[in-house]
Short mmCIF file of C-alpha atoms and ligand atoms in Angstrom, two decimals:
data_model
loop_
_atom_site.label_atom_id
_atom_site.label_comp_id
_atom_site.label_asym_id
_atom_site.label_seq_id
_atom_site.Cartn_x
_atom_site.Cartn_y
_atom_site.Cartn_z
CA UNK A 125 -19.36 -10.78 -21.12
CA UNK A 126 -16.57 -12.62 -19.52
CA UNK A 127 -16.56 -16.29 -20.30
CA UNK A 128 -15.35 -17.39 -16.24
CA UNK A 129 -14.51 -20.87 -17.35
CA UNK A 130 -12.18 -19.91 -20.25
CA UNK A 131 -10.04 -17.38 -18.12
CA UNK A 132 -10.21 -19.23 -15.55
CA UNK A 133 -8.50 -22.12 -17.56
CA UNK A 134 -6.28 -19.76 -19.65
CA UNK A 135 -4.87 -18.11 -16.07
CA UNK A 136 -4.31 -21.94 -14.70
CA UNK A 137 -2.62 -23.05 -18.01
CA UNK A 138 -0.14 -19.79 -17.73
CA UNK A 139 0.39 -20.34 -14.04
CA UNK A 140 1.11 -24.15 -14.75
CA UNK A 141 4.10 -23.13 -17.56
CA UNK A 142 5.69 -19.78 -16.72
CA UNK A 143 5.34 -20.12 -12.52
CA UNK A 144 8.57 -19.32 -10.70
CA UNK A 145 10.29 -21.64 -9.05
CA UNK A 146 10.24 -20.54 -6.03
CA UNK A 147 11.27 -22.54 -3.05
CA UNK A 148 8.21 -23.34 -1.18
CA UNK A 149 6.25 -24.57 -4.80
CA UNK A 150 9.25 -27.22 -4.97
CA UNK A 151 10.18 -30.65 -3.39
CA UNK A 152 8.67 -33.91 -2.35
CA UNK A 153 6.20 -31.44 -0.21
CA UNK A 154 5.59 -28.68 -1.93
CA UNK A 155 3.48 -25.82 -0.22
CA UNK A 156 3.75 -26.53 3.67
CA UNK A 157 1.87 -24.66 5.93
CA UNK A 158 4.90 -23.33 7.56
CA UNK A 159 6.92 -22.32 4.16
CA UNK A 160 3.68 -20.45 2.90
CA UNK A 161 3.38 -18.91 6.09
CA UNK A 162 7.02 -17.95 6.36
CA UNK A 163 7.04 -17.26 2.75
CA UNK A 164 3.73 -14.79 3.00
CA UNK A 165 5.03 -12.78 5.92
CA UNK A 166 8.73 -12.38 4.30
CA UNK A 167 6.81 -11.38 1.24
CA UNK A 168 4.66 -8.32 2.43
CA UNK A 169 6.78 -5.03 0.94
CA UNK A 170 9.43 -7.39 -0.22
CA UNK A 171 10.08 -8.40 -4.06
CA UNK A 172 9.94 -12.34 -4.70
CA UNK A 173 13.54 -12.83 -5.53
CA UNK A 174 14.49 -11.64 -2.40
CA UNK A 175 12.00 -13.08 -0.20
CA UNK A 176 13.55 -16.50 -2.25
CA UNK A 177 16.95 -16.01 -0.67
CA UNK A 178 15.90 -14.82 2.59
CA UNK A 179 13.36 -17.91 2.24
CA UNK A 180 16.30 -20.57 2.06
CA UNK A 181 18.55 -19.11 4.32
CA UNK A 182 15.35 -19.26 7.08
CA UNK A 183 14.47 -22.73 6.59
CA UNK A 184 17.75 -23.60 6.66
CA UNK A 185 18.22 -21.94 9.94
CA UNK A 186 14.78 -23.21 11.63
CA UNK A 187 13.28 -26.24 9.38
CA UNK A 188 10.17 -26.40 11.83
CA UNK A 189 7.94 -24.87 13.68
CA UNK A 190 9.48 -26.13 16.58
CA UNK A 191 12.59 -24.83 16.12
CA UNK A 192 11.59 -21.65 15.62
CA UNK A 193 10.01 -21.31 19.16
CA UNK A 194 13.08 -22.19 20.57
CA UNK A 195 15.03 -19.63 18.95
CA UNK A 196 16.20 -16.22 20.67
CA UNK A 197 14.83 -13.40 19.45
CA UNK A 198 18.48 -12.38 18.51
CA UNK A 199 18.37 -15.40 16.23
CA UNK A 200 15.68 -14.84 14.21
CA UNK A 201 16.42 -10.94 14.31
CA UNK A 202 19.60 -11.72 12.22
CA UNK A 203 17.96 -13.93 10.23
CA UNK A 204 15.50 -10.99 9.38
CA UNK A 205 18.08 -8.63 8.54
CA UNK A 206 17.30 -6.70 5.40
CA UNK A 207 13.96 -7.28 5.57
CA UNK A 208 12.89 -4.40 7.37
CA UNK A 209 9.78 -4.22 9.26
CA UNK A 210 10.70 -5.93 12.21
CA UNK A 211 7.44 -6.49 14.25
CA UNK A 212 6.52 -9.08 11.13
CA UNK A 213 9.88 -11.51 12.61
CA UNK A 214 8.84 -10.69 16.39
CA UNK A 215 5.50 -11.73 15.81
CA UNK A 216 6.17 -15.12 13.50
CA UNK A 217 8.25 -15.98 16.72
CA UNK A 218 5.57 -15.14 18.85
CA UNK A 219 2.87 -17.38 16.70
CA UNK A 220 5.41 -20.25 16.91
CA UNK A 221 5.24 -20.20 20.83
CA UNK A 222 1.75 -20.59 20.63
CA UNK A 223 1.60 -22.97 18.08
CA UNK A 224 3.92 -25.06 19.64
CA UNK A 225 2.19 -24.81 23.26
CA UNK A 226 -1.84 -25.00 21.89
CA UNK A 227 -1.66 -26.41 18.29
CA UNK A 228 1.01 -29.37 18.39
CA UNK A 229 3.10 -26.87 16.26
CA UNK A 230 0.84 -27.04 13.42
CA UNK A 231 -0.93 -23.90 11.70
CA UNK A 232 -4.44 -24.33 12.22
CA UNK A 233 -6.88 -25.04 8.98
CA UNK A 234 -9.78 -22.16 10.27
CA UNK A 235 -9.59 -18.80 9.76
CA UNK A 236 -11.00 -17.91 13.43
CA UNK A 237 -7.61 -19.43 15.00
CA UNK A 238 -5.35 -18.41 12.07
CA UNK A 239 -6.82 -14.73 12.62
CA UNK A 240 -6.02 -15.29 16.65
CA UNK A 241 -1.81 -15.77 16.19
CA UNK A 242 0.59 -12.70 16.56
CA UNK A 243 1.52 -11.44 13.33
CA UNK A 244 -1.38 -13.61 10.89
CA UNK A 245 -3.95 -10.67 9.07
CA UNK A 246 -7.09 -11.11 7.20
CA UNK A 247 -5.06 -11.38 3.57
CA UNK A 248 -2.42 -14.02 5.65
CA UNK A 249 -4.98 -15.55 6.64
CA UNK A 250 -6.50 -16.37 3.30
CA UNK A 251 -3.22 -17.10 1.56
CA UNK A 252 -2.23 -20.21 4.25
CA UNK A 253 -5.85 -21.38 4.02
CA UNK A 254 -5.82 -21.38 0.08
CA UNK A 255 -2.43 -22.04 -0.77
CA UNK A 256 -1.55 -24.14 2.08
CA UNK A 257 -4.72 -25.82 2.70
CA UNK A 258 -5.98 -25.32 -0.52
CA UNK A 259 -9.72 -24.21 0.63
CA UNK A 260 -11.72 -22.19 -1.73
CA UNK A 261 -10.69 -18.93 0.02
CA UNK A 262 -10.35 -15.42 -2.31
CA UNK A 263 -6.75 -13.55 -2.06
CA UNK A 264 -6.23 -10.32 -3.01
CA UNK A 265 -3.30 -8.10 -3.15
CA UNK A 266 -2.06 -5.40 -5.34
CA UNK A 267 -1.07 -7.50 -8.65
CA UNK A 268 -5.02 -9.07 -8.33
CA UNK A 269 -6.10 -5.68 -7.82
CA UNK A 270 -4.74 -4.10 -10.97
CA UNK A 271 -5.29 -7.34 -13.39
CA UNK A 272 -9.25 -7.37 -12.15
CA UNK A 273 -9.70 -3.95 -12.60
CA UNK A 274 -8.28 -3.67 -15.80
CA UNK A 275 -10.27 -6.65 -17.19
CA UNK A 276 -13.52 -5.83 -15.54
CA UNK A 277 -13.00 -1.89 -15.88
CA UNK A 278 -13.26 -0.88 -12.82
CA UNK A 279 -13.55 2.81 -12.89
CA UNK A 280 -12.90 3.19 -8.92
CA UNK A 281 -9.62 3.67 -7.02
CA UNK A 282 -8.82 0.15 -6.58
CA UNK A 283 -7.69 1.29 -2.44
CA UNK A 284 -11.26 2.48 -1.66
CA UNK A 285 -13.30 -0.36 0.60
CA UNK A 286 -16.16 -0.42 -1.87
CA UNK A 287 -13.62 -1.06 -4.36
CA UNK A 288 -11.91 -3.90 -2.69
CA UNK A 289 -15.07 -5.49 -1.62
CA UNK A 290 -16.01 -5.46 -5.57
CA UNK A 291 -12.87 -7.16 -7.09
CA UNK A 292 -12.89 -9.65 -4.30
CA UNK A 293 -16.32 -10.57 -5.05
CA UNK A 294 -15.25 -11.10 -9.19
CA UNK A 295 -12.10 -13.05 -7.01
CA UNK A 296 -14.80 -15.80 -5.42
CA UNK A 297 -17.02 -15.81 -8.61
CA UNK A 298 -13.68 -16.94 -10.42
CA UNK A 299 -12.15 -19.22 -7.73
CA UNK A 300 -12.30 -22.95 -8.83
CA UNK A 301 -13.69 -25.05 -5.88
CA UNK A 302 -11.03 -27.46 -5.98
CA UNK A 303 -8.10 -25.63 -7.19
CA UNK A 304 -7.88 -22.18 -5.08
CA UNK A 305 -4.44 -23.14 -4.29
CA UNK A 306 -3.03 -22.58 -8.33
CA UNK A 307 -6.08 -19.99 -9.11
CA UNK A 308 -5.35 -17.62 -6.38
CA UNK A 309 -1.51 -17.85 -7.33
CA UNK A 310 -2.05 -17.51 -10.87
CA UNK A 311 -4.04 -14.63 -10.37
CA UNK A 312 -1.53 -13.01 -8.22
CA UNK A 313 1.65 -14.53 -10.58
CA UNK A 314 0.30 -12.92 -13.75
CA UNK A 315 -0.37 -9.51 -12.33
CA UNK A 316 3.35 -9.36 -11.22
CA UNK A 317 4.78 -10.74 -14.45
CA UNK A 318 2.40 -10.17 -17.18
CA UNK A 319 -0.31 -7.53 -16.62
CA UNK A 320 2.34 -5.29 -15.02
CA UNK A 321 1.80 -1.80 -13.33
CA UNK A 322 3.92 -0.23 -16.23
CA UNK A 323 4.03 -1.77 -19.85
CA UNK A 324 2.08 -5.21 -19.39
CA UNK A 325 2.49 -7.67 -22.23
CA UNK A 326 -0.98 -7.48 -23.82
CA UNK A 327 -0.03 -8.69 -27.12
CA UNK A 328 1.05 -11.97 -25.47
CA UNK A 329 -1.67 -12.56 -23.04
CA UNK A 330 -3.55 -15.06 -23.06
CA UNK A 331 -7.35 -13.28 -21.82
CA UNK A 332 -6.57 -10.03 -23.76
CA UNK A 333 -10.11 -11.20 -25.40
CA UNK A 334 -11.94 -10.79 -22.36
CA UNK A 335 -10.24 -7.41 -20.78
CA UNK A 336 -12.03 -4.42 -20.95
CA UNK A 337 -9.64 -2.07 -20.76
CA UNK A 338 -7.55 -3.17 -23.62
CA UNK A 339 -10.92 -3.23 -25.26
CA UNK A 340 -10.93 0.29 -24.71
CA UNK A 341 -7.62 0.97 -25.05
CA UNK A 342 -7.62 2.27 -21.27
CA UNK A 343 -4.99 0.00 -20.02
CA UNK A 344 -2.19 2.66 -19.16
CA UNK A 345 -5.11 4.24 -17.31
CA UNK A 346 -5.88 1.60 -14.93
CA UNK A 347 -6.18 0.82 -12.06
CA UNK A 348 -7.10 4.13 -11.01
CA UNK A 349 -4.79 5.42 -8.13
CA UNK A 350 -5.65 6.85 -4.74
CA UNK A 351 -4.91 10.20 -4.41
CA UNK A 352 -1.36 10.24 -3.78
CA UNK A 353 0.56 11.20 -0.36
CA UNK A 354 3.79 12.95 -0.24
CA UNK A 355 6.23 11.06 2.14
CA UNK A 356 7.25 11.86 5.31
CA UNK A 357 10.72 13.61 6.05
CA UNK A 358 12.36 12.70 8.69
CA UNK A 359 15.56 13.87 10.13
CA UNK A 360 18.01 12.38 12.60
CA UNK A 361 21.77 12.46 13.78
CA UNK A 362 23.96 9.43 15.44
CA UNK A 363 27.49 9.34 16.21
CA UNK A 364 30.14 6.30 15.51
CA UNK A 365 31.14 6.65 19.03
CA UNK A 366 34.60 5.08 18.96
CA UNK A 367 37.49 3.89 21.38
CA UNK A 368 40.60 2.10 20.34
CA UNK A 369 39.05 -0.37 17.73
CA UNK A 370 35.72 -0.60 19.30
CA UNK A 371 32.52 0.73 18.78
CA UNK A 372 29.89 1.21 20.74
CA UNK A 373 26.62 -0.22 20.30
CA UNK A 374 22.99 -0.40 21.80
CA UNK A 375 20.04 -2.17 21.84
CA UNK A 376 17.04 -0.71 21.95
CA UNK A 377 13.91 -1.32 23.91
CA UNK A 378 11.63 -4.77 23.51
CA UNK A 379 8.71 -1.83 23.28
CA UNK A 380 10.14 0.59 21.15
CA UNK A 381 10.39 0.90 17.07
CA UNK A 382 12.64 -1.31 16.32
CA UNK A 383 12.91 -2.86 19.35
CA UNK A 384 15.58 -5.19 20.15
CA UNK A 385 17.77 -4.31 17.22
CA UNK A 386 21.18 -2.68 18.28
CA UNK A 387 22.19 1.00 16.83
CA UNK A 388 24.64 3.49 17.32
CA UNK A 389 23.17 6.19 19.74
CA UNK A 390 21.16 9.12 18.19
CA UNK A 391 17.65 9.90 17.35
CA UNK A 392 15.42 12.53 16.07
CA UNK A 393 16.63 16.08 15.31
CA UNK A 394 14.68 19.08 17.05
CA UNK A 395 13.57 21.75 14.86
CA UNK A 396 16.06 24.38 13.74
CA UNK A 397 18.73 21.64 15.23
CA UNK A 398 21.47 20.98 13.54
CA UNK A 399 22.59 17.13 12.91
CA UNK A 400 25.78 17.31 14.61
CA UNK A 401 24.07 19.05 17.67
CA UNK A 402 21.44 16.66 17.65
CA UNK A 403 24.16 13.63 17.77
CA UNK A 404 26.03 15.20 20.81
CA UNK A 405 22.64 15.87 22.52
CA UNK A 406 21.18 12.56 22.07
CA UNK A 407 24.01 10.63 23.05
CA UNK A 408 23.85 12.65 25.80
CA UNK A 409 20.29 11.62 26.68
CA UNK A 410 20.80 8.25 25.69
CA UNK A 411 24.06 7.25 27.86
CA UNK A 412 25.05 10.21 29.85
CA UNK A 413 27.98 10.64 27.97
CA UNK A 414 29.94 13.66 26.40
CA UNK A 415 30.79 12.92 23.25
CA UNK A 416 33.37 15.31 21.68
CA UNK A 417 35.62 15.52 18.50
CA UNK A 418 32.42 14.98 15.85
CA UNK A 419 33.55 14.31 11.99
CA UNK A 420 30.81 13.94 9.67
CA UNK A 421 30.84 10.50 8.61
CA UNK A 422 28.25 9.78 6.13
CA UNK A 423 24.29 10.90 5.32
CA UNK A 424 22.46 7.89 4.31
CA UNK A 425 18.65 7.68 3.41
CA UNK A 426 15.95 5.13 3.62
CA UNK A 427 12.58 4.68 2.63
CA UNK A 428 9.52 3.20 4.82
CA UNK A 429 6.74 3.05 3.72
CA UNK A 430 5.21 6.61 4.70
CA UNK A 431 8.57 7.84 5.22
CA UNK A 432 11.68 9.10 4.50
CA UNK A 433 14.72 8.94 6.80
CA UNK A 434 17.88 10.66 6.41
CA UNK A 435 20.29 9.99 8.64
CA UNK A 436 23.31 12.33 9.70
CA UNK A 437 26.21 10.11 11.23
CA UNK A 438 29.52 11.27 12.87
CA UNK A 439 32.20 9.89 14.12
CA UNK A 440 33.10 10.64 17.59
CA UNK A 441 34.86 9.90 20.99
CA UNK A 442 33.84 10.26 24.74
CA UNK A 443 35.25 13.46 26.69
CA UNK A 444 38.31 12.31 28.31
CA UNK A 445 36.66 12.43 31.73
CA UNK A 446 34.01 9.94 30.95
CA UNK A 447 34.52 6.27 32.17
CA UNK A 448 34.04 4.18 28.88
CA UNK A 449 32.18 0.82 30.57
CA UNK A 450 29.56 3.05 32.02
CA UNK A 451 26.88 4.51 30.33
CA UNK A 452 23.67 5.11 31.93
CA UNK A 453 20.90 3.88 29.71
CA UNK A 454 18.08 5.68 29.36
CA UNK A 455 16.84 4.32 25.29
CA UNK A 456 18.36 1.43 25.44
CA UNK A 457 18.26 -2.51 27.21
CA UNK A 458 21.83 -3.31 26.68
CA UNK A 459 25.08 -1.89 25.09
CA UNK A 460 28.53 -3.33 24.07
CA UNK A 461 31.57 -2.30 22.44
CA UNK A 462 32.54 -4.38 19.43
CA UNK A 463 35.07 -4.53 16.50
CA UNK A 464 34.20 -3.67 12.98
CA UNK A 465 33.74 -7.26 12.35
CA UNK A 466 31.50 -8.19 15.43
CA UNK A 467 29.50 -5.75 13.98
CA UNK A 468 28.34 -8.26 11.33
CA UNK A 469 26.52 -11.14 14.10
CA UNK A 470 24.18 -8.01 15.43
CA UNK A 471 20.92 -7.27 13.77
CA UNK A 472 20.52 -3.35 12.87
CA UNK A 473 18.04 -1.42 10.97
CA UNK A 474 18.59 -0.74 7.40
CA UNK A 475 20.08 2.80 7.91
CA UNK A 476 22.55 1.52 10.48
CA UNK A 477 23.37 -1.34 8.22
CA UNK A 478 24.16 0.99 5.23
CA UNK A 479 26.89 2.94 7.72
CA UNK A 480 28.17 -0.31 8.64
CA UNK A 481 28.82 -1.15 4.98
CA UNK A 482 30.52 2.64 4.69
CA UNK A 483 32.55 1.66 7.78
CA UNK A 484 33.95 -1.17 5.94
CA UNK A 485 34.56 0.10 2.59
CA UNK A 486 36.83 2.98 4.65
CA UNK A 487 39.17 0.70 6.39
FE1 LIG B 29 -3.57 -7.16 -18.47
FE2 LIG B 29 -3.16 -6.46 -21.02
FE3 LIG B 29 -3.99 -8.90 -20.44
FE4 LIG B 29 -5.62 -6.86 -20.12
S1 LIG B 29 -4.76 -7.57 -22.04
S2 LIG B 29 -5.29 -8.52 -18.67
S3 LIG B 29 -4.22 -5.26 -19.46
S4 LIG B 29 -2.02 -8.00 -19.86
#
């Protein structure tokens, strides 16, 4: 039987001497409602040390709420880049607006108005109230989720509802009244340093006596997975469409995947198509341009989370009978054509970044 009050105080003793200094725990005001926000969205799919660095760079760039609002969407999609997942970035600038125009640019302290801004989920949600706010609100994520069901021996795949629902009921039962703000963090802290997905330090931890599974010696078997999904292949083409020491560029629609970052033309191969047919024939049906000459450039691949791009690139220039400053767009809001190093102020997915970094190396 787990003694709450002792792991509870062993968890808050650990948190309290091995937490990472991360930015938004640090400074005359630690933990303000905008850096945990900020900080939460930057870290969904996104390791800590990174989120850090992106972290600085963003407050730098817009210290307030205010600020933010008044920021293009070009602004903050630079700032963003890398990041992936672009919607989070569009929506945070969205929530600003509002916050600005309805909330005197403060985050609200209730979960009903949290829940009502662009961008802000259920688990968001709970992590500005209790880390912010510091209201006795659960949090769960995937580092709770494993160190729960390894010391309560939870025999379920921790993704099922029923499953969730359980661990985030041992979650409340745990939280400290008064403290949610460390507890929920030291939960979540531990899981991601100490009671790891693969070789967790149980000799060193500090509630081995009250985990089950090292009890059992089942720790390598939880938490049990869901049953696994193969990714997603996907294929597409794009050509480096080039003219003197230009390149041209596009941005693509507010609406679409993506939208607003810029890309070189291209898109999603047909089946039996091959990339380099795909490139011409998307151009095509992107600009209305003829695009002729193709040399494969580079294949680059990149990993979302149900999928797995590859992307075919060539280099290319327009038929000689095309006029270069007149594409019609048909996928895109705007286009340019930009030197290698204007490249670097536009935001691009990941994919298109990667070529951009091949461009360089090659000059
Ligand atoms: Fe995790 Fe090992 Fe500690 Fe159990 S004993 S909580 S498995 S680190």
């Amino acid at each position: 039987m787990m003694n709450k009050i002792f792991f509870r105080n062993a968890l808050l003793n650990w948190f309290s001497e091995h937490q990472r200094p991360l930015p938004w725990r640090q400074g005359d005001h630690p933990y303000q409602p905008y850096h945990v926000w900020i900080a939460e969205i930057m870290g969904q799919q996104t390791q800590m040390e990174r989120v850090a660095i992106y972290f600085r760079n963003w407050i730098a760039r817009f210290p307030d709420i205010p600020t933010l609002a008044a920021a293009s969407e070009q602004e903050v999609l630079k700032a963003w880049e890398g990041l992936g997942y672009y919607s989070r970035v569009r929506n945070i600038r969205k929530a600003a607006a509002i916050l600005v125009r309805e909330h005197r640019a403060i985050l609200p302290q209730n979960e009903a108005a949290l829940l009502a801004l662009p961008g802000i989920g259920p688990y968001t949600a709970a992590a500005v109230l209790s880390i912010a706010f510091n209201q006795p609100v659960p949090l769960l994520d995937a580092n709770v989720e494993r160190l729960l069901s390894r010391v309560e021996d939870i025999d379920q795949p921790v993704k099922l509802t029923a499953t969730r629902k359980l661990i985030l009921r041992h979650c409340q039962e745990l939280l400290p009244a008064d403290d949610a703000r460390n507890f929920n963090q030291a939960l979540m802290e531990f899981g991601a340093l100490v009671c790891t997905p693969k070789n967790p330090d149980c000799p060193a931890c500090p509630v081995q006596e009250y985990c089950q599974a090292f009890a059992l010696d089942m720790v390598d078997m939880l938490p049990l997975p869901a049953k696994r999904q193969g990714k997603i292949d996907i294929f597409m083409a794009c050509g480096i469409l080039q003219q003197g020491d230009r390149f041209y560029i596009q941005q693509r629609m507010e609406d679409d995947v993506w939208g607003g970052l810029w890309e070189f033309p291209g898109g999603r191969l047909k089946e039996r198509e091959t990339p380099e047919h795909a490139a011409v024939r998307e151009i095509l049906e992107e600009t209305e341009w003829q695009v002729i000459d193709l040399r494969p450039f580079a294949t680059v691949m990149h990993y979302y989370t149900r999928y797995r791009v590859t992307l075919h690139a060539f280099q290319c220039v327009l038929a000689e009978d095309e006029r270069v400053d007149a594409p019609v767009l048909h996928a895109a809001s705007r286009f340019r054509w930009v030197s290698l190093e204007e490249l670097e102020s536009f935001a691009f997915p990941a994919g298109h970044r990667q070529l951009i970094v091949k461009m360089k190396d090659r000059v």
